Short mmCIF file of N, CA and C in Angstrom, two decimals:
data_model
loop_
_atom_site.label_atom_id
_atom_site.label_comp_id
_atom_site.label_asym_id
_atom_site.label_seq_id
_atom_site.Cartn_x
_atom_site.Cartn_y
_atom_site.Cartn_z
N MET A 1 38.97 20.07 -13.32
CA MET A 1 37.35 19.63 -13.71
C MET A 1 36.52 20.56 -12.46
N ARG A 2 36.39 20.23 -11.41
CA ARG A 2 36.13 20.76 -10.02
C ARG A 2 35.85 22.08 -10.33
N LEU A 3 37.09 22.71 -10.83
CA LEU A 3 36.86 24.28 -10.78
C LEU A 3 35.68 24.67 -11.80
N LEU A 4 35.86 24.59 -13.20
CA LEU A 4 35.02 24.14 -13.57
C LEU A 4 33.55 24.26 -13.35
N LEU A 5 33.41 23.15 -12.57
CA LEU A 5 31.86 22.68 -12.60
C LEU A 5 31.46 24.22 -11.36
N LEU A 6 32.22 24.49 -10.52
CA LEU A 6 31.94 25.56 -9.59
C LEU A 6 31.80 26.82 -10.14
N THR A 7 32.51 27.34 -11.11
CA THR A 7 31.91 28.06 -12.19
C THR A 7 31.09 28.25 -12.84
N VAL A 8 30.40 27.02 -13.35
CA VAL A 8 29.06 26.88 -13.56
C VAL A 8 28.37 27.24 -12.72
N LEU A 9 28.06 26.47 -11.45
CA LEU A 9 27.24 26.48 -10.31
C LEU A 9 27.09 28.50 -10.19
N ALA A 10 28.11 29.08 -9.68
CA ALA A 10 28.29 30.26 -10.00
C ALA A 10 27.86 30.94 -10.79
N LEU A 11 27.81 30.60 -11.91
CA LEU A 11 27.17 31.47 -13.20
C LEU A 11 25.54 31.22 -12.95
N LEU A 12 25.31 30.13 -12.97
CA LEU A 12 24.14 30.07 -12.61
C LEU A 12 23.28 30.32 -11.43
N LEU A 13 24.01 30.82 -10.26
CA LEU A 13 23.64 31.79 -9.37
C LEU A 13 23.43 32.58 -9.76
N LEU A 14 24.21 33.63 -10.25
CA LEU A 14 23.86 35.11 -10.88
C LEU A 14 22.77 34.93 -11.71
N LEU A 15 22.88 33.93 -12.56
CA LEU A 15 21.54 33.81 -13.27
C LEU A 15 20.35 34.23 -12.40
N PHE A 16 20.36 32.65 -11.63
CA PHE A 16 18.98 32.81 -10.82
C PHE A 16 18.76 34.67 -9.94
N LEU A 17 19.88 34.69 -9.50
CA LEU A 17 19.71 36.57 -9.13
C LEU A 17 19.37 37.48 -9.82
N ALA A 18 19.58 36.98 -10.71
CA ALA A 18 19.55 37.95 -12.01
C ALA A 18 17.97 38.85 -12.37
N ALA A 19 17.88 37.20 -12.68
CA ALA A 19 16.01 36.77 -12.77
C ALA A 19 15.14 37.66 -11.70
N LEU A 20 15.51 36.71 -10.47
CA LEU A 20 15.21 36.92 -9.47
C LEU A 20 15.12 38.20 -8.95
N LEU A 21 15.86 39.58 -9.41
CA LEU A 21 16.03 40.90 -9.42
C LEU A 21 15.09 41.54 -10.59
N LEU A 22 15.00 41.11 -11.60
CA LEU A 22 14.18 41.16 -12.69
C LEU A 22 12.47 40.83 -11.93
N LEU A 23 12.04 40.24 -11.48
CA LEU A 23 10.94 39.58 -11.35
C LEU A 23 10.71 40.90 -10.29
N LEU A 24 11.05 41.28 -9.09
CA LEU A 24 10.99 42.08 -8.01
C LEU A 24 10.24 43.50 -8.81
N LEU A 25 11.57 43.94 -9.74
CA LEU A 25 11.49 45.19 -10.48
C LEU A 25 9.64 45.09 -11.22
N VAL A 26 9.69 43.57 -11.75
CA VAL A 26 8.32 43.43 -12.45
C VAL A 26 7.00 43.70 -11.23
N ALA A 27 7.17 43.39 -9.88
CA ALA A 27 6.22 43.65 -9.41
C ALA A 27 6.07 44.42 -8.83
N LEU A 28 7.13 45.24 -9.05
CA LEU A 28 6.19 47.08 -8.88
C LEU A 28 5.41 47.03 -9.12
N PHE A 29 5.33 46.72 -10.75
CA PHE A 29 4.36 47.33 -11.45
C PHE A 29 3.12 46.72 -11.76
N LEU A 30 2.91 45.18 -11.17
CA LEU A 30 2.30 44.20 -11.35
C LEU A 30 1.08 43.71 -9.87
N PRO A 31 0.19 43.39 -10.19
CA PRO A 31 -0.80 43.15 -8.63
C PRO A 31 0.14 41.48 -7.94
N ALA A 32 0.15 41.55 -7.09
CA ALA A 32 1.14 41.40 -6.17
C ALA A 32 0.69 39.68 -6.80
N ILE A 33 -0.69 39.19 -6.83
CA ILE A 33 -0.95 37.81 -6.98
C ILE A 33 -0.65 37.10 -8.24
N LEU A 34 -0.24 38.18 -9.50
CA LEU A 34 0.43 37.51 -10.72
C LEU A 34 1.47 37.61 -10.34
N PHE A 35 2.72 38.50 -9.34
CA PHE A 35 3.60 37.92 -9.59
C PHE A 35 3.84 36.96 -8.85
N LEU A 36 3.06 36.63 -8.23
CA LEU A 36 3.57 35.34 -7.06
C LEU A 36 2.90 34.06 -8.02
N ILE A 37 2.11 34.13 -8.65
CA ILE A 37 2.26 33.12 -10.15
C ILE A 37 3.39 32.64 -10.64
N LEU A 38 3.67 34.04 -10.59
CA LEU A 38 5.34 34.11 -12.24
C LEU A 38 6.27 33.97 -10.94
N PHE A 39 6.22 33.97 -10.09
CA PHE A 39 7.37 33.62 -9.32
C PHE A 39 7.82 32.29 -8.77
N LEU A 40 6.68 31.75 -9.15
CA LEU A 40 6.40 29.94 -8.70
C LEU A 40 6.60 29.22 -9.87
N LEU A 41 6.24 30.06 -11.03
CA LEU A 41 6.70 29.06 -12.47
C LEU A 41 7.80 29.60 -12.30
N PHE A 42 8.78 30.42 -12.64
CA PHE A 42 9.74 30.77 -12.35
C PHE A 42 10.49 29.88 -11.44
N LEU A 43 10.16 29.71 -10.10
CA LEU A 43 11.41 28.69 -9.11
C LEU A 43 10.96 27.20 -9.67
N PHE A 44 9.72 26.45 -10.25
CA PHE A 44 9.52 25.96 -10.63
C PHE A 44 10.18 25.54 -11.88
N THR A 45 10.49 26.04 -12.99
CA THR A 45 11.23 26.37 -14.26
C THR A 45 12.92 25.66 -13.48
N PHE A 46 12.85 26.56 -12.17
CA PHE A 46 14.43 26.93 -12.62
C PHE A 46 14.97 25.54 -11.37
N LEU A 47 13.83 24.97 -10.97
CA LEU A 47 14.18 23.65 -10.34
C LEU A 47 14.34 22.55 -11.44
N VAL A 48 13.62 22.56 -12.05
CA VAL A 48 13.83 21.41 -13.20
C VAL A 48 14.93 21.65 -13.70
N PHE A 49 15.83 22.88 -13.99
CA PHE A 49 16.59 23.17 -14.79
C PHE A 49 17.45 22.39 -14.08
N LEU A 50 18.25 22.85 -12.73
CA LEU A 50 19.02 22.91 -11.93
C LEU A 50 18.59 20.64 -12.05
N LEU A 51 17.69 20.38 -11.77
CA LEU A 51 17.28 19.17 -11.80
C LEU A 51 18.38 18.31 -13.41
N LEU A 52 17.80 18.84 -14.55
CA LEU A 52 18.49 18.16 -15.23
C LEU A 52 19.84 18.34 -15.43
N LEU A 53 20.59 19.61 -15.19
CA LEU A 53 21.78 19.42 -15.16
C LEU A 53 22.35 18.22 -14.17
N PHE A 54 22.11 18.53 -12.79
CA PHE A 54 22.57 17.86 -12.25
C PHE A 54 22.81 16.52 -12.36
N ALA A 55 21.59 16.22 -13.23
CA ALA A 55 21.79 14.52 -13.89
C ALA A 55 22.95 14.80 -14.88
N ALA A 56 23.35 15.49 -15.99
CA ALA A 56 23.54 15.88 -16.76
C ALA A 56 25.54 15.61 -16.53
N LEU A 57 25.34 16.07 -15.12
CA LEU A 57 26.31 16.45 -14.59
C LEU A 57 27.19 15.10 -14.15
N PHE A 58 25.62 14.42 -12.77
CA PHE A 58 26.72 12.89 -12.73
C PHE A 58 26.55 12.31 -14.01
N SER A 59 25.82 12.46 -14.57
CA SER A 59 26.11 10.74 -16.12
C SER A 59 27.66 11.30 -16.35
N LEU A 60 27.75 12.80 -16.95
CA LEU A 60 29.14 12.84 -16.98
C LEU A 60 30.27 12.51 -16.47
N PHE A 61 30.24 12.46 -14.82
CA PHE A 61 31.13 12.56 -14.22
C PHE A 61 30.84 10.60 -14.19
N GLY A 62 30.22 9.84 -14.39
CA GLY A 62 30.04 8.36 -14.39
C GLY A 62 30.70 8.34 -15.64
N LEU A 63 30.64 8.42 -16.91
CA LEU A 63 31.52 8.29 -17.75
C LEU A 63 32.64 8.90 -17.41
N LEU A 64 33.39 9.48 -17.08
CA LEU A 64 34.76 10.53 -16.99
C LEU A 64 35.32 8.89 -15.88
N LEU A 65 34.78 8.81 -14.92
CA LEU A 65 35.24 7.39 -13.68
C LEU A 65 35.14 6.34 -14.29
#
């Protein structure tokens, strides 16, 4: 079960890094202010997603235990 959790977290980290790289590529073609707004929006949505994921995982572990 711990291996599954680590795998999911590693995949999420890879997804985050890929999206960050994509945003950096976009930044080469867009003004910096627009990029900053996009980055902050992305970071906010990612943090909300992480919060929901951890809440779901903790409730799952609570049900298992």
